[in-house]
Coordinates of C-alpha atoms in Angstrom, one line a residue:
M1 CA 132.0 62.5 110.4
P2 CA 135.0 61.7 108.1
L3 CA 136.3 64.4 105.8
P4 CA 135.8 64.1 102.1
P5 CA 138.6 62.2 100.3
E6 CA 141.4 64.3 98.8
E7 CA 141.2 64.7 95.1
E8 CA 143.9 64.0 92.5
V9 CA 145.7 67.3 92.0
D10 CA 148.4 68.4 89.7
W11 CA 150.6 69.8 92.5
S12 CA 153.1 71.6 90.1
E13 CA 150.1 73.5 88.6
V14 CA 148.8 74.3 92.1
A15 CA 152.2 75.6 93.1
A16 CA 152.5 77.7 90.0
D17 CA 149.0 79.2 90.1
A18 CA 148.2 79.6 93.8
F19 CA 151.5 80.5 95.4
D20 CA 154.3 82.9 94.6
G21 CA 156.7 81.2 97.0
S22 CA 156.7 84.1 99.5
D23 CA 155.5 81.8 102.3
G24 CA 158.0 79.1 101.6
F25 CA 155.5 76.8 99.9
D26 CA 157.4 73.9 98.4
G27 CA 154.6 72.4 96.2
S28 CA 154.2 69.3 98.3
P29 CA 150.8 67.6 98.5
E30 CA 151.0 67.8 102.3
R31 CA 150.6 71.5 102.1
V32 CA 147.3 71.5 100.1
R33 CA 144.3 69.3 100.5
R34 CA 140.6 69.6 99.5
T35 CA 138.1 70.2 102.3
V36 CA 134.4 70.4 102.4
V37 CA 134.7 74.2 102.2
D38 CA 135.9 73.7 98.6
D39 CA 132.8 71.5 98.0
V40 CA 130.5 74.2 99.3
R41 CA 132.2 76.8 97.1
E42 CA 131.8 74.6 94.1
H43 CA 128.2 73.9 94.9
L44 CA 127.3 77.6 95.3
G45 CA 129.0 78.4 92.0
R46 CA 126.7 76.0 90.2
Y47 CA 123.5 77.8 91.3
L48 CA 124.5 81.5 92.0
S49 CA 125.6 84.4 89.9
P50 CA 127.4 87.0 92.0
A51 CA 129.2 90.0 90.7
S52 CA 132.6 88.5 91.6
P53 CA 134.0 85.1 92.1
A54 CA 135.3 86.4 95.5
D55 CA 131.6 86.7 96.6
L56 CA 131.3 82.9 96.3
D57 CA 134.4 82.6 98.5
V58 CA 132.8 84.9 101.1
L59 CA 129.6 82.8 101.1
A60 CA 131.4 79.5 101.4
L61 CA 133.6 80.7 104.2
W62 CA 130.7 82.4 106.0
A63 CA 128.6 79.2 105.8
A64 CA 131.5 77.3 107.3
H65 CA 132.0 79.9 110.0
T66 CA 128.4 79.7 111.2
H67 CA 129.2 76.2 112.5
L68 CA 132.2 77.7 114.4
A69 CA 130.7 81.1 115.3
R70 CA 131.2 80.8 119.1
E71 CA 134.8 79.8 118.5
S72 CA 135.3 82.7 116.2
Y73 CA 134.0 85.2 118.9
T74 CA 132.5 87.6 116.3
S75 CA 130.1 86.8 113.4
P76 CA 130.1 89.2 110.5
R77 CA 126.7 90.0 109.0
I78 CA 126.3 89.2 105.4
L79 CA 124.3 91.5 103.1
V80 CA 123.2 90.0 99.8
T81 CA 122.2 92.9 97.6
S82 CA 121.6 93.7 94.0
P83 CA 121.0 96.9 91.9
M84 CA 118.0 95.1 90.3
P85 CA 115.4 92.4 91.1
G86 CA 115.6 88.8 89.9
S87 CA 119.3 88.4 90.7
G88 CA 119.0 85.4 93.0
K89 CA 119.2 87.1 96.4
T90 CA 116.5 84.8 97.9
T91 CA 118.1 81.8 96.3
V92 CA 121.3 82.6 98.2
L93 CA 119.3 82.4 101.5
E94 CA 117.7 79.2 100.4
H95 CA 121.1 77.5 99.9
L96 CA 122.4 79.0 103.1
E97 CA 119.4 77.7 105.0
R98 CA 120.5 74.1 104.1
L99 CA 124.2 74.7 104.9
V100 CA 124.1 76.5 108.2
P101 CA 123.1 75.4 111.7
Y102 CA 119.5 76.0 113.1
A103 CA 118.5 78.3 110.3
V104 CA 115.5 80.6 110.9
T105 CA 114.3 82.4 107.7
M106 CA 112.1 85.5 108.1
A107 CA 110.8 88.1 105.7
S108 CA 109.8 90.5 108.5
V109 CA 110.9 91.2 112.1
S110 CA 107.7 92.0 114.1
S111 CA 109.5 93.3 117.2
S112 CA 112.9 93.6 118.8
A113 CA 112.0 90.9 121.3
L114 CA 111.4 88.3 118.6
I115 CA 115.1 87.7 117.8
P116 CA 116.3 87.1 121.4
R117 CA 113.4 84.8 122.0
L118 CA 114.2 82.8 118.9
I119 CA 117.9 82.5 119.9
A120 CA 117.0 81.7 123.5
A121 CA 114.7 78.9 122.4
R122 CA 117.8 76.9 121.4
D123 CA 119.2 75.2 124.5
A124 CA 122.3 74.3 122.5
G125 CA 123.9 75.3 119.3
T126 CA 123.9 78.5 117.4
T127 CA 120.8 79.9 115.7
T128 CA 121.5 81.4 112.2
L129 CA 119.1 84.2 111.2
L130 CA 118.3 84.7 107.5
I131 CA 116.4 87.9 106.8
D132 CA 114.8 88.2 103.3
E133 CA 113.4 91.4 101.8
A134 CA 115.7 93.4 104.1
E135 CA 114.8 96.7 102.4
K136 CA 111.3 96.2 104.0
A137 CA 112.0 94.2 107.1
L138 CA 114.8 96.6 108.2
S139 CA 113.4 99.8 106.7
P140 CA 114.4 103.0 108.6
N141 CA 110.7 104.1 108.3
R142 CA 109.4 101.1 110.3
P143 CA 108.3 101.9 113.9
G144 CA 110.7 100.4 116.4
I145 CA 113.4 99.6 113.8
E146 CA 116.1 101.2 116.0
D147 CA 115.6 98.5 118.6
V148 CA 115.6 95.7 116.0
L149 CA 118.9 97.0 114.6
G150 CA 120.2 97.3 118.1
V151 CA 119.6 93.6 118.7
L152 CA 121.3 92.7 115.4
N153 CA 124.3 94.9 116.2
S154 CA 124.7 93.6 119.7
G155 CA 124.5 90.0 118.5
Y156 CA 127.5 90.0 116.3
K157 CA 129.8 89.3 119.2
V158 CA 129.7 86.4 121.7
G159 CA 128.0 87.4 124.9
G160 CA 125.6 89.9 123.3
S161 CA 122.3 90.2 125.2
R162 CA 119.2 92.3 125.4
P163 CA 116.6 92.9 128.1
V164 CA 113.3 91.5 127.0
L165 CA 109.9 91.4 128.8
I166 CA 108.8 87.8 129.4
P167 CA 105.2 86.8 130.4
S168 CA 104.8 85.8 134.0
K169 CA 101.8 84.2 135.7
E170 CA 102.5 86.0 138.9
D171 CA 103.5 89.5 137.8
G172 CA 102.2 89.8 134.2
W173 CA 105.6 90.7 132.7
V174 CA 109.2 90.4 134.0
A175 CA 112.4 91.7 132.4
Q176 CA 114.9 89.0 131.5
S177 CA 118.3 89.3 129.7
L178 CA 118.2 87.1 126.6
P179 CA 121.1 86.3 124.3
T180 CA 121.4 88.0 120.9
F181 CA 124.5 86.4 119.5
A182 CA 123.8 84.8 116.2
P183 CA 125.1 84.8 112.6
V184 CA 122.9 86.9 110.4
A185 CA 122.5 87.0 106.6
M186 CA 120.3 89.6 105.0
A187 CA 119.0 89.9 101.4
G188 CA 117.4 92.8 99.8
N189 CA 117.5 95.4 97.0
A190 CA 120.0 97.9 98.4
P191 CA 118.5 98.2 101.9
D192 CA 119.1 101.4 103.8
L193 CA 121.1 100.2 106.7
P194 CA 122.8 102.5 109.2
E195 CA 126.5 102.9 109.3
D196 CA 127.0 101.0 112.6
T197 CA 125.3 98.0 111.1
M198 CA 127.3 98.2 107.8
Q199 CA 130.5 98.3 109.9
R200 CA 129.7 94.8 111.0
T201 CA 128.7 93.7 107.5
I202 CA 130.3 92.1 104.4
T203 CA 128.4 92.8 101.2
V204 CA 127.8 90.2 98.4
T205 CA 126.4 91.7 95.2
M206 CA 124.3 89.5 92.9
F207 CA 123.6 90.0 89.2
P208 CA 120.9 88.3 87.1
A209 CA 122.4 85.1 85.5
A210 CA 122.7 84.8 81.7
E211 CA 120.9 82.0 80.0
G212 CA 122.6 78.7 80.9
Q213 CA 125.1 80.4 83.2
V214 CA 123.9 78.7 86.4
E215 CA 121.7 75.7 87.2
E216 CA 118.1 76.0 88.5
S217 CA 117.7 75.4 92.2
D218 CA 115.0 72.7 91.9
W219 CA 114.7 71.9 95.5
E220 CA 112.5 68.8 94.9
L221 CA 115.6 67.3 93.2
I222 CA 118.6 68.8 95.1
E223 CA 117.3 69.1 98.6
P224 CA 118.8 65.8 100.0
S225 CA 122.3 66.5 98.5
V226 CA 122.4 70.1 99.8
R227 CA 121.3 68.9 103.2
D228 CA 124.1 66.3 103.2
L229 CA 126.6 68.9 102.2
G230 CA 125.5 71.0 105.2
E231 CA 125.9 68.0 107.5
S232 CA 129.4 67.4 106.1
L233 CA 130.2 71.0 106.8
A234 CA 129.0 70.6 110.4
G235 CA 131.1 67.4 110.8
W236 CA 134.2 69.1 109.4
A237 CA 133.7 72.0 111.8
D238 CA 133.6 69.5 114.8
T239 CA 137.0 68.2 113.9
I240 CA 138.6 71.6 114.1
R241 CA 136.5 73.3 116.7
E242 CA 139.0 73.5 119.5
D243 CA 141.9 74.5 117.2
V244 CA 139.8 77.3 115.7
R245 CA 139.1 78.6 119.2
T246 CA 142.8 79.0 120.0
T247 CA 144.0 80.2 116.6
R248 CA 144.3 83.9 115.7
P249 CA 145.9 84.1 112.3
E250 CA 147.6 87.2 111.0
V251 CA 145.7 89.6 108.8
P252 CA 147.0 92.3 106.4
Q253 CA 148.3 95.6 107.9
G254 CA 145.5 98.1 108.5
C255 CA 142.9 95.4 109.2
T256 CA 142.0 96.6 112.8
G257 CA 138.9 97.3 114.9
R258 CA 135.6 96.6 113.2
I259 CA 137.3 95.6 110.0
K260 CA 139.2 92.9 111.8
E261 CA 136.1 91.8 113.6
R262 CA 134.4 91.3 110.2
W263 CA 137.2 89.4 108.5
L264 CA 139.0 87.4 111.3
P265 CA 136.3 84.7 111.6
L266 CA 136.6 84.0 107.9
K267 CA 140.4 84.0 108.1
R268 CA 140.2 81.5 110.9
V269 CA 138.1 79.1 108.8
A270 CA 140.4 79.7 105.8
V271 CA 143.5 78.6 107.7
F272 CA 141.9 75.2 108.3
A273 CA 140.5 75.0 104.8
G274 CA 144.1 75.3 103.6
G275 CA 145.1 75.6 100.0
R276 CA 144.4 79.0 98.4
W277 CA 141.9 80.0 101.1
P278 CA 144.1 82.0 103.5
E279 CA 145.5 84.1 100.7
A280 CA 142.0 84.5 99.2
V281 CA 140.8 86.1 102.5
D282 CA 143.9 88.3 102.7
A283 CA 143.2 89.5 99.2
M284 CA 139.6 90.4 100.0
I285 CA 140.7 92.2 103.2
R286 CA 143.3 94.3 101.2
H287 CA 140.6 95.1 98.6
N288 CA 138.2 96.1 101.4
L289 CA 140.8 98.4 102.9
E290 CA 141.5 100.0 99.5
D291 CA 137.7 100.6 99.0
I292 CA 137.5 102.2 102.4
A293 CA 140.4 104.5 101.6
S294 CA 139.0 105.4 98.2
D295 CA 135.6 106.2 99.6
R296 CA 137.2 108.4 102.2
E297 CA 139.2 110.3 99.6
E298 CA 136.1 110.8 97.4
G299 CA 133.9 111.9 100.2
L300 CA 131.6 108.8 100.0
S301 CA 132.3 107.6 103.5
N302 CA 129.5 107.8 106.1
M303 CA 132.0 108.0 109.0
S304 CA 131.2 110.5 111.7
I305 CA 132.6 114.0 111.5
H306 CA 134.8 113.5 114.5
V307 CA 136.5 110.4 112.9
H308 CA 137.0 112.5 109.8
L309 CA 138.7 115.1 112.0
L310 CA 141.0 112.5 113.5
R311 CA 142.0 111.1 110.0
D312 CA 142.5 114.6 108.6
L313 CA 144.7 115.6 111.5
H314 CA 146.8 112.5 110.9
D315 CA 147.4 113.7 107.3
V316 CA 148.2 117.2 108.5
F317 CA 150.9 116.0 111.0
K318 CA 152.3 113.4 108.6
E319 CA 152.7 115.9 105.8
A320 CA 154.2 118.6 108.1
G321 CA 156.6 116.1 109.7
A322 CA 156.4 118.0 112.9
D323 CA 156.0 117.0 116.5
F324 CA 154.1 120.3 117.4
L325 CA 151.7 122.4 115.3
T326 CA 149.9 125.5 116.4
T327 CA 146.1 125.6 116.5
D328 CA 146.1 128.2 113.8
Q329 CA 148.3 126.1 111.6
I330 CA 146.1 123.0 112.0
V331 CA 142.8 124.8 111.4
G332 CA 144.2 126.5 108.3
E333 CA 145.5 123.2 106.9
L334 CA 142.2 121.5 107.5
I335 CA 140.3 124.2 105.7
D336 CA 142.7 124.3 102.8
R337 CA 142.8 120.5 102.4
H338 CA 139.1 119.8 102.8
P339 CA 137.0 122.9 102.3
E340 CA 133.9 120.8 101.8
R341 CA 134.3 119.5 105.3
W342 CA 135.9 122.4 107.2
G343 CA 135.5 125.5 105.1
A344 CA 132.6 127.9 104.5
G345 CA 130.8 125.3 102.5
S346 CA 130.8 122.7 105.3
P347 CA 127.6 121.2 106.8
F348 CA 128.1 123.6 109.7
G349 CA 127.6 126.6 107.4
R350 CA 130.8 128.3 108.4
P351 CA 134.6 127.6 108.5
L352 CA 136.1 125.6 111.3
N353 CA 137.6 127.8 114.1
A354 CA 139.9 127.1 117.0
Q355 CA 137.0 126.9 119.5
R356 CA 135.0 124.3 117.6
H357 CA 138.1 122.3 116.7
G358 CA 139.1 122.2 120.4
R359 CA 135.6 121.2 121.6
M360 CA 135.5 118.3 119.1
L361 CA 138.8 117.0 120.3
V362 CA 138.0 117.3 124.0
K363 CA 134.5 115.9 123.7
N364 CA 135.4 112.9 121.6
Y365 CA 139.0 112.0 122.5
G366 CA 139.9 113.9 125.7
I367 CA 142.7 115.7 123.8
R368 CA 143.5 119.2 124.9
S369 CA 145.8 121.8 123.5
G370 CA 149.0 122.9 125.2
K371 CA 151.9 125.3 124.7
D372 CA 155.3 124.7 123.2
T373 CA 158.6 126.1 124.4
E374 CA 157.8 129.4 122.6
D375 CA 154.6 129.8 124.4
R376 CA 152.5 129.0 121.3
R377 CA 149.2 127.2 121.8
G378 CA 148.7 124.1 119.8
Y379 CA 148.9 120.3 119.8
Y380 CA 151.7 117.8 120.1
R381 CA 151.5 114.9 117.7
A382 CA 152.0 112.4 120.5
L383 CA 148.6 113.3 122.0
F384 CA 146.9 111.8 119.0
V385 CA 148.9 108.6 118.6
P386 CA 146.6 106.4 120.8
A387 CA 143.5 107.6 119.0
W388 CA 145.1 107.1 115.6
R389 CA 146.2 103.6 116.5
S390 CA 142.7 102.8 117.6
I391 CA 141.4 103.3 114.1
G392 CA 144.4 101.6 112.4
L393 CA 146.6 104.6 111.6
S394 CA 150.3 105.1 112.2
D395 CA 151.8 107.5 114.7
G396 CA 151.6 110.3 112.1
S397 CA 155.4 110.7 111.6
R398 CA 156.9 110.8 108.2

């Protein structure tokens, strides 16, 4: 399917507004062109009222990525949430349903076997799951919800699978490994999702629209045009499919691990959408990293205690500027810096001591204490470097 024609653009205005010159952009028309991703973004902006314009960017890029999910290797989950009802969360899913491939919309997930069976039913192509009323469908109080979330978590990466019992005429039931990989968008009023699911998720927040702010989604009238837009998106994806598979664009520093797995698929699409899109994704990544750092500083993060320990040790070594610290020095610094986590008021009910500190490091990271040239027991900074790098931190030196 041919691409939409390029629009008339005031290139001097584009150069001034969208680029700061740091990437060598010379303002020429060849460097910027309109693609169907821009059309999707414009369409969504007519009918949806998110908290931020960046949320419309996320939705447009995510809709495009669903057509290229296998080429992107990972597929971030989208959570459409709101602090209040009537904000258009279901409307978001309705529009996505017409823009993404093989959409399956559900307001409940009856069993963990349902999703793999739906995905396996497609002999070709990628099924896209749209889960409405996620606060109910994925409630932690629902029996068997751990298995359902396990399926959703395993399916965010190509090759994910799950053993499922399949009816058999001969033996009654037989176990079969079925695929779980699928793009997933969830909508709900602040659903209580576990941390490992949220680590795979980009959140879009919706607010109720003011009178006249957005157009009504009258599907009797707009259905054909939105379906056509989805087909144009699919056609555009086909023209770049192989290039997307072999392209791994750079992302801002600190975007590693699960964070990178969330954002890299959108950055890949953004590169081929051109124009402002690559920088828009980088800006969202930097904002996400700042939010994570802020949450950690304010104690709002849900990261596990052993990851907190690793991060806190990084700060201790960096501040000390030392290659070796004794165990007593480390434990004392941890308690002084974060008494809510390591002092008498910690969840453990008592201050951190050398024994518990050592057990946590050995159990979670295989890091053991040693002695320096003065026969003092402690830890060398170099022992932590591989673990720090695995979560996007530096080597801990000043």
